mmCIF file of C-alpha atoms in Angstrom:
data_model
loop_
_atom_site.group_PDB
_atom_site.id
_atom_site.type_symbol
_atom_site.label_atom_id
_atom_site.label_comp_id
_atom_site.label_asym_id
_atom_site.label_seq_id
_atom_site.Cartn_x
_atom_site.Cartn_y
_atom_site.Cartn_z
ATOM 1 C CA HIS R 1 -0.623 -26.544 15.638
ATOM 2 C CA ARG R 2 -3.267 -26.975 12.965
ATOM 3 C CA ASP R 3 -4.379 -30.429 14.202
ATOM 4 C CA LEU R 4 -5.829 -28.964 17.423
ATOM 5 C CA HIS R 5 -9.206 -28.516 15.745
ATOM 6 C CA SER R 6 -9.796 -32.261 15.899
ATOM 7 C CA PHE R 7 -10.414 -31.998 19.646
ATOM 8 C CA PRO R 8 -13.691 -30.406 20.843
ATOM 9 C CA THR R 9 -12.024 -28.575 23.754
ATOM 10 C CA ARG R 10 -8.370 -27.898 24.509
ATOM 11 C CA ARG R 11 -7.222 -26.614 27.882
ATOM 12 C CA SER R 12 -3.920 -24.895 28.434
ATOM 13 C CA SER R 13 -2.927 -27.786 30.726
ATOM 14 C CA ASP R 14 -3.027 -30.031 27.639
ATOM 15 C CA LEU R 15 -0.476 -27.850 25.882
ATOM 16 C CA SER R 16 3.040 -26.649 26.570
ATOM 17 C CA LYS R 17 3.161 -23.513 28.720
ATOM 18 C CA CYS R 18 5.996 -22.148 26.600
ATOM 19 C CA ILE R 19 5.531 -22.382 22.847
ATOM 20 C CA SER R 20 7.969 -21.054 20.268
ATOM 21 C CA CYS R 21 6.978 -21.976 16.743
ATOM 22 C CA SER R 22 8.455 -21.091 13.390
ATOM 23 C CA GLY R 23 5.428 -22.023 11.287
ATOM 24 C CA SER R 24 1.650 -21.870 11.339
ATOM 25 C CA ALA R 25 -0.329 -20.764 14.395
ATOM 26 C CA ALA R 26 0.427 -21.863 17.949
ATOM 27 C CA VAL R 27 -3.258 -22.502 18.751
ATOM 28 C CA TRP R 28 -5.929 -23.008 16.097
ATOM 29 C CA ALA R 29 -9.607 -23.926 16.458
ATOM 30 C CA ALA R 30 -12.357 -24.008 13.852
ATOM 31 C CA GLY R 31 -15.938 -25.156 13.692
ATOM 32 C CA GLU R 32 -19.014 -24.990 15.871
ATOM 33 C CA GLY R 33 -18.457 -26.728 19.188
ATOM 34 C CA SER R 34 -14.677 -26.231 19.069
ATOM 35 C CA SER R 35 -13.247 -24.262 21.958
ATOM 36 C CA VAL R 36 -9.932 -23.288 23.498
ATOM 37 C CA GLN R 37 -9.302 -22.466 27.149
ATOM 38 C CA TRP R 38 -5.859 -20.985 27.755
ATOM 39 C CA SER R 39 -4.392 -19.622 30.980
ATOM 40 C CA GLY R 40 -0.976 -18.020 31.443
ATOM 41 C CA GLY R 41 2.130 -19.276 29.679
ATOM 42 C CA ARG R 42 4.200 -17.784 26.864
ATOM 43 C CA ILE R 43 3.885 -17.953 23.078
ATOM 44 C CA SER R 44 6.555 -16.442 20.825
ATOM 45 C CA ASN R 45 8.005 -16.366 17.311
ATOM 46 C CA CYS R 46 4.921 -17.656 15.486
ATOM 47 C CA ALA R 47 5.063 -17.145 11.725
ATOM 48 C CA ASP R 48 1.268 -16.920 11.404
ATOM 49 C CA GLY R 49 0.081 -16.001 14.872
ATOM 50 C CA ALA R 50 -0.645 -17.052 18.425
ATOM 51 C CA PHE R 51 -4.403 -17.738 18.326
ATOM 52 C CA PHE R 52 -6.375 -18.428 15.111
ATOM 53 C CA ILE R 53 -10.045 -18.957 15.988
ATOM 54 C CA GLU R 54 -12.474 -19.481 13.084
ATOM 55 C CA ASN R 55 -15.940 -20.624 12.007
ATOM 56 C CA ALA R 56 -18.062 -20.448 15.184
ATOM 57 C CA ALA R 57 -15.280 -21.659 17.539
ATOM 58 C CA VAL R 58 -14.836 -19.953 20.937
ATOM 59 C CA ALA R 59 -11.614 -19.110 22.801
ATOM 60 C CA GLU R 60 -11.262 -18.028 26.448
ATOM 61 C CA ILE R 61 -7.756 -16.686 27.148
ATOM 62 C CA ALA R 62 -6.800 -15.490 30.652
ATOM 63 C CA GLY R 63 -4.152 -15.626 33.361
ATOM 64 C CA THR R 64 -1.771 -13.018 31.930
ATOM 65 C CA PRO R 65 -0.423 -14.904 28.911
ATOM 66 C CA ASP R 66 2.793 -13.437 27.495
ATOM 67 C CA LEU R 67 2.732 -13.218 23.681
ATOM 68 C CA SER R 68 5.633 -11.867 21.624
ATOM 69 C CA ASP R 69 7.073 -11.561 18.123
ATOM 70 C CA CYS R 70 4.183 -12.996 16.118
ATOM 71 C CA GLN R 71 4.675 -12.207 12.448
ATOM 72 C CA LEU R 72 1.075 -12.052 11.171
ATOM 73 C CA VAL R 73 -1.376 -11.590 14.049
ATOM 74 C CA VAL R 74 -1.598 -12.262 17.779
ATOM 75 C CA PHE R 75 -5.380 -12.848 17.977
ATOM 76 C CA TYR R 76 -7.319 -13.692 14.780
ATOM 77 C CA SER R 77 -11.097 -14.153 14.762
ATOM 78 C CA SER R 78 -13.085 -14.983 11.629
ATOM 79 C CA ALA R 79 -16.763 -15.655 12.368
ATOM 80 C CA ALA R 80 -15.690 -16.750 15.870
ATOM 81 C CA THR R 81 -15.485 -15.397 19.431
ATOM 82 C CA ILE R 82 -12.322 -14.658 21.429
ATOM 83 C CA ARG R 83 -12.403 -13.367 25.024
ATOM 84 C CA VAL R 84 -9.045 -12.231 26.385
ATOM 85 C CA THR R 85 -8.227 -11.102 29.933
ATOM 86 C CA GLY R 86 -4.839 -9.823 31.054
ATOM 87 C CA ALA R 87 -2.791 -10.626 27.944
ATOM 88 C CA ARG R 88 0.520 -8.890 27.275
ATOM 89 C CA ALA R 89 1.328 -8.807 23.566
ATOM 90 C CA ARG R 90 4.615 -7.336 22.359
ATOM 91 C CA GLY R 91 6.287 -6.627 19.097
ATOM 92 C CA GLY R 92 6.602 -8.367 15.814
ATOM 93 C CA SER R 93 5.275 -7.114 12.496
ATOM 94 C CA ALA R 94 1.768 -8.249 13.339
ATOM 95 C CA ASN R 95 -1.709 -6.966 14.021
ATOM 96 C CA GLY R 96 -2.465 -7.322 17.692
ATOM 97 C CA VAL R 97 -6.070 -8.245 16.849
ATOM 98 C CA ASN R 98 -7.570 -8.974 13.436
ATOM 99 C CA ALA R 99 -11.325 -9.563 13.533
ATOM 100 C CA ARG R 100 -13.345 -10.165 10.356
ATOM 101 C CA ALA R 101 -16.413 -11.834 8.858
ATOM 102 C CA GLY R 102 -18.659 -11.395 11.888
ATOM 103 C CA GLY R 103 -15.962 -12.273 14.427
ATOM 104 C CA THR R 104 -15.988 -10.841 17.950
ATOM 105 C CA VAL R 105 -12.967 -10.119 20.149
ATOM 106 C CA GLU R 106 -13.385 -8.883 23.744
ATOM 107 C CA LEU R 107 -10.259 -7.527 25.492
ATOM 108 C CA THR R 108 -10.125 -6.772 29.233
ATOM 109 C CA GLN R 109 -7.067 -5.388 31.019
ATOM 110 C CA CYS R 110 -4.709 -6.232 28.153
ATOM 111 C CA GLU R 111 -1.548 -4.493 26.994
ATOM 112 C CA PHE R 112 -0.242 -4.195 23.435
ATOM 113 C CA SER R 113 3.218 -2.612 23.031
ATOM 114 C CA GLY R 114 6.279 -2.587 20.791
ATOM 115 C CA PHE R 115 4.529 -2.727 17.419
ATOM 116 C CA GLU R 116 6.732 0.049 15.983
ATOM 117 C CA VAL R 117 8.011 -2.077 13.089
ATOM 118 C CA SER R 118 4.526 -3.172 12.052
ATOM 119 C CA THR R 119 2.889 -1.671 8.974
ATOM 120 C CA ARG R 120 -0.481 -2.958 10.218
ATOM 121 C CA PRO R 121 -2.862 -1.448 12.781
ATOM 122 C CA VAL R 122 -2.700 -2.935 16.277
ATOM 123 C CA LEU R 123 -6.500 -3.424 16.330
ATOM 124 C CA TRP R 124 -8.158 -4.142 12.951
ATOM 125 C CA SER R 125 -11.882 -4.778 12.523
ATOM 126 C CA SER R 126 -13.522 -5.577 9.166
ATOM 127 C CA ASP R 127 -17.211 -6.515 9.286
ATOM 128 C CA ALA R 128 -16.578 -7.609 12.889
ATOM 129 C CA ARG R 129 -16.521 -6.231 16.434
ATOM 130 C CA ILE R 130 -13.641 -5.560 18.826
ATOM 131 C CA SER R 131 -14.400 -4.265 22.309
ATOM 132 C CA ALA R 132 -11.648 -3.303 24.731
ATOM 133 C CA HIS R 133 -11.978 -2.347 28.389
ATOM 134 C CA SER R 134 -9.099 -1.044 30.530
ATOM 135 C CA THR R 135 -6.622 -1.934 27.773
ATOM 136 C CA ARG R 136 -3.405 -0.081 26.877
ATOM 137 C CA ILE R 137 -2.003 0.223 23.346
ATOM 138 C CA SER R 138 1.375 1.872 22.802
ATOM 139 C CA GLY R 139 4.215 1.856 20.323
ATOM 140 C CA ALA R 140 2.236 1.396 17.119
ATOM 141 C CA GLY R 141 4.140 1.616 13.827
ATOM 142 C CA ASN R 142 0.935 2.329 11.920
ATOM 143 C CA VAL R 143 -2.383 3.442 13.394
ATOM 144 C CA CYS R 144 -3.372 1.989 16.781
ATOM 145 C CA VAL R 145 -6.987 1.309 15.801
ATOM 146 C CA PHE R 146 -8.491 0.817 12.338
ATOM 147 C CA SER R 147 -12.073 -0.045 11.461
ATOM 148 C CA VAL R 148 -13.142 -0.782 7.895
ATOM 149 C CA GLU R 149 -16.267 -1.851 5.994
ATOM 150 C CA ASP R 150 -18.870 -2.049 8.766
ATOM 151 C CA GLY R 151 -16.320 -3.022 11.406
ATOM 152 C CA VAL R 152 -16.804 -1.693 14.938
ATOM 153 C CA VAL R 153 -14.155 -1.024 17.586
ATOM 154 C CA GLU R 154 -15.357 0.115 21.008
ATOM 155 C CA LEU R 155 -12.866 1.324 23.627
ATOM 156 C CA THR R 156 -13.843 1.963 27.252
ATOM 157 C CA GLU R 157 -11.366 3.317 29.819
ATOM 158 C CA CYS R 158 -8.447 2.517 27.510
ATOM 159 C CA GLU R 159 -5.137 4.270 26.798
ATOM 160 C CA LEU R 160 -3.889 4.819 23.232
ATOM 161 C CA ASP R 161 -0.354 6.148 22.970
ATOM 162 C CA GLY R 162 0.897 6.867 19.453
ATOM 163 C CA GLY R 163 4.317 8.034 18.447
ATOM 164 C CA SER R 164 4.637 6.880 14.859
ATOM 165 C CA GLY R 165 3.495 10.134 13.279
ATOM 166 C CA LYS R 166 0.312 8.360 12.155
ATOM 167 C CA PRO R 167 -3.205 9.028 13.480
ATOM 168 C CA LEU R 168 -4.264 6.949 16.481
ATOM 169 C CA VAL R 169 -7.627 6.017 14.971
ATOM 170 C CA SER R 170 -8.635 5.588 11.325
ATOM 171 C CA THR R 171 -11.869 4.424 9.735
ATOM 172 C CA ASP R 172 -13.074 3.522 6.264
ATOM 173 C CA LYS R 173 -16.845 2.929 6.401
ATOM 174 C CA GLY R 174 -16.460 1.525 9.914
ATOM 175 C CA ARG R 175 -17.120 2.865 13.425
ATOM 176 C CA VAL R 176 -14.868 3.554 16.382
ATOM 177 C CA LEU R 177 -16.594 4.317 19.711
ATOM 178 C CA ILE R 178 -14.437 5.752 22.502
ATOM 179 C CA HIS R 179 -15.624 6.157 26.114
ATOM 180 C CA LYS R 180 -13.606 7.614 29.014
ATOM 181 C CA SER R 181 -10.275 6.854 27.346
ATOM 182 C CA GLN R 182 -6.933 8.670 27.118
ATOM 183 C CA LEU R 183 -5.481 9.433 23.680
ATOM 184 C CA ARG R 184 -1.876 10.619 23.266
ATOM 185 C CA CYS R 185 -0.355 11.316 19.862
ATOM 186 C CA LEU R 186 2.234 13.485 18.158
ATOM 187 C CA PRO R 187 0.751 16.925 17.386
ATOM 188 C CA GLU R 188 1.430 16.607 13.633
ATOM 189 C CA ALA R 189 -0.274 13.219 13.444
ATOM 190 C CA GLY R 190 -3.634 14.006 14.997
ATOM 191 C CA ALA R 191 -5.865 11.539 16.746
ATOM 192 C CA PHE R 192 -8.322 10.707 13.960
ATOM 193 C CA ALA R 193 -8.316 10.104 10.200
ATOM 194 C CA GLY R 194 -10.964 8.872 7.803
#
């Protein structure tokens, strides 16, 4: 809930381990010195998103959290840092990750699936950086990865599995760096655009 920013640090033990919300973000932090530590649990049905981290705040998310059916974004970073280990994010009409305005999102051993109904990319970087290691992205409705306007997405030992008839990776004045990763897409779609 939006009032979480009034506390300098929130641990997952301070919050419900199963959150279903119809409005706003489930976890929100903003401002230098604000931080969120989250481990495990389940967040679903958020109208805005699961984690909104802004303005120099830091979030550490681990312990295989289960995130589903967020309508806007699962992880949102604007001029902030989010580190995620082991998350499983499924479905909804959301971005999996939306990083902008100098934000940084680091994904390790995460899985994003079931985004077929989404018109947004699963990973979106605009003037920000997303790095993913040993992460799997499948079932994208739009492109899996999109980088725009000086955004950077770096994938290492990841799996991208398309199926929407759209390219897996698209850029518009941004960069996508891919190392030792597997890319699977429909032949007519191609892997890259832009």
